[in-house]
Each structure stands twice: as structure tokens, then as C-alpha cells.
Coordinates of N, CA and C in Angstrom, one line a residue:
X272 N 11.2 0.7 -5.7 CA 10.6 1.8 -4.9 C 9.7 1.1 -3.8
X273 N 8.9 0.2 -4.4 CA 7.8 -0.9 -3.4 C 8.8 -1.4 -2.7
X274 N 10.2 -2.3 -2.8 CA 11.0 -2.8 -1.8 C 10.9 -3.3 -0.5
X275 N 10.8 -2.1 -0.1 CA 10.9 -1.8 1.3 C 9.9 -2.7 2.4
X276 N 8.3 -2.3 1.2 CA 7.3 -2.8 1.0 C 6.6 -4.0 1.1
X277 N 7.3 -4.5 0.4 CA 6.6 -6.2 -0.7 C 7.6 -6.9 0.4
X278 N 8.9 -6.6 1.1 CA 9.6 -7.3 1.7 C 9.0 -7.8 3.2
X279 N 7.8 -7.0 3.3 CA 6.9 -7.3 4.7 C 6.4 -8.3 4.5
X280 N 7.0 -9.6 5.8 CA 6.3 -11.2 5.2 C 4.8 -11.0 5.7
X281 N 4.7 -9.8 6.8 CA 3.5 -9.7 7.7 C 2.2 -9.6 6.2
X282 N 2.4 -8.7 5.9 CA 1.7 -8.8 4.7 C 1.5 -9.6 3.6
X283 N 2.7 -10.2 3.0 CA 2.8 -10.7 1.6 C 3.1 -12.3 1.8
X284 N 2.7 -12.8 3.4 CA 3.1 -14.2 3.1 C 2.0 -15.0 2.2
X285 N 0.9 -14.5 1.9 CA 0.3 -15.1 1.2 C -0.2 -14.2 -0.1
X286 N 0.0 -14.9 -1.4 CA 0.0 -14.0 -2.1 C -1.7 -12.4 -2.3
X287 N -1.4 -11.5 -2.2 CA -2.6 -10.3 -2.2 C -3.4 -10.2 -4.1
X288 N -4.6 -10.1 -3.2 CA -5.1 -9.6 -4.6 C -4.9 -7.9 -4.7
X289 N -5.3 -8.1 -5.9 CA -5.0 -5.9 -6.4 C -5.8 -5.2 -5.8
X290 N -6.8 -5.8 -5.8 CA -7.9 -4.6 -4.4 C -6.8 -4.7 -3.3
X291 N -6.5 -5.8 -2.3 CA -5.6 -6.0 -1.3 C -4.9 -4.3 -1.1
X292 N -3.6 -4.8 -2.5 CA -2.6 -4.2 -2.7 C -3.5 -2.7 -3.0
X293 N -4.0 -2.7 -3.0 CA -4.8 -1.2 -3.2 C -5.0 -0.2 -2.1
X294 N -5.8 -1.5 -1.4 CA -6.1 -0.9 0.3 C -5.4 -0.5 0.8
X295 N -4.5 -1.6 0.8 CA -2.8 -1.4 1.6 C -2.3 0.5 0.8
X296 N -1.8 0.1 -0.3 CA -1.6 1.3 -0.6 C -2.2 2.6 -0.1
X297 N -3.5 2.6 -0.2 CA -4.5 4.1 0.4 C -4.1 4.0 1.6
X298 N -3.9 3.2 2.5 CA -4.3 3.1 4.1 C -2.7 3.7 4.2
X299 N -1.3 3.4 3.2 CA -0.2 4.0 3.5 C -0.4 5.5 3.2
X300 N -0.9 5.9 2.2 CA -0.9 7.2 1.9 C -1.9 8.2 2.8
X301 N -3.0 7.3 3.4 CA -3.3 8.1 4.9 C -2.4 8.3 5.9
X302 N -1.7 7.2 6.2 CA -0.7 7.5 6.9 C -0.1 8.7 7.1
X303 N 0.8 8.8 5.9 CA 1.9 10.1 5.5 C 1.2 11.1 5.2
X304 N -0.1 11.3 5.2 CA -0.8 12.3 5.4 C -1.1 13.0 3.1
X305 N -0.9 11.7 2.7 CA -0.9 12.1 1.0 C -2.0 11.3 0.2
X306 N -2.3 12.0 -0.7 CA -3.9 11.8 -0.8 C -3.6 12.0 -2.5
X307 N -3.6 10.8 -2.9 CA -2.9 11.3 -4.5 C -4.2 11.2 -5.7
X308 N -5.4 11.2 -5.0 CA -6.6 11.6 -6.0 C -7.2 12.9 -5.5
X309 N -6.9 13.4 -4.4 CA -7.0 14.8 -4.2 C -6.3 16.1 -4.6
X310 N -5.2 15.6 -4.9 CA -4.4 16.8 -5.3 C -4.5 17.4 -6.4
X311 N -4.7 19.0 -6.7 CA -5.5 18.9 -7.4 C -4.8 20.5 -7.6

């Protein structure tokens, strides 16, 4: 599902910590406009 994702060298050429991968994640789900601790 991450794929698409993890395949960005822009991002992943060095390996991310889990906060990183966290950020990254929230800043995508601002993006698409989804907010998955809000929903409610």
C-alpha cells in the first residue's frame, strides 16, 4: 500500500526515523484533505 511511497529516493535515500515517517505521513494526509485522528 506504502509502495508507491517508500519508492521516493527524494525521501528515503537515507534511512527516516519514525517521527520522520510520521511527519511525512500527517503532511500526506493534509494533503488529501484526511485527518484520521479527527474523524470521529
Amino acid at each position: 500500500m506504502l509502495a508507491r511511497f517508500t519508492a521516493d529516493p527524494r525521501h528515503f535515500a537515507s534511512t527516516p526515523s519514525l517521527r520522520t515517517l510520521h511527519a511525512e505521513l500527517l503532511l500526506l494526509c493534509a494533503r488529501i484533505g484526511y485527518s484520521p485522528h479527527t474523524s470521529v
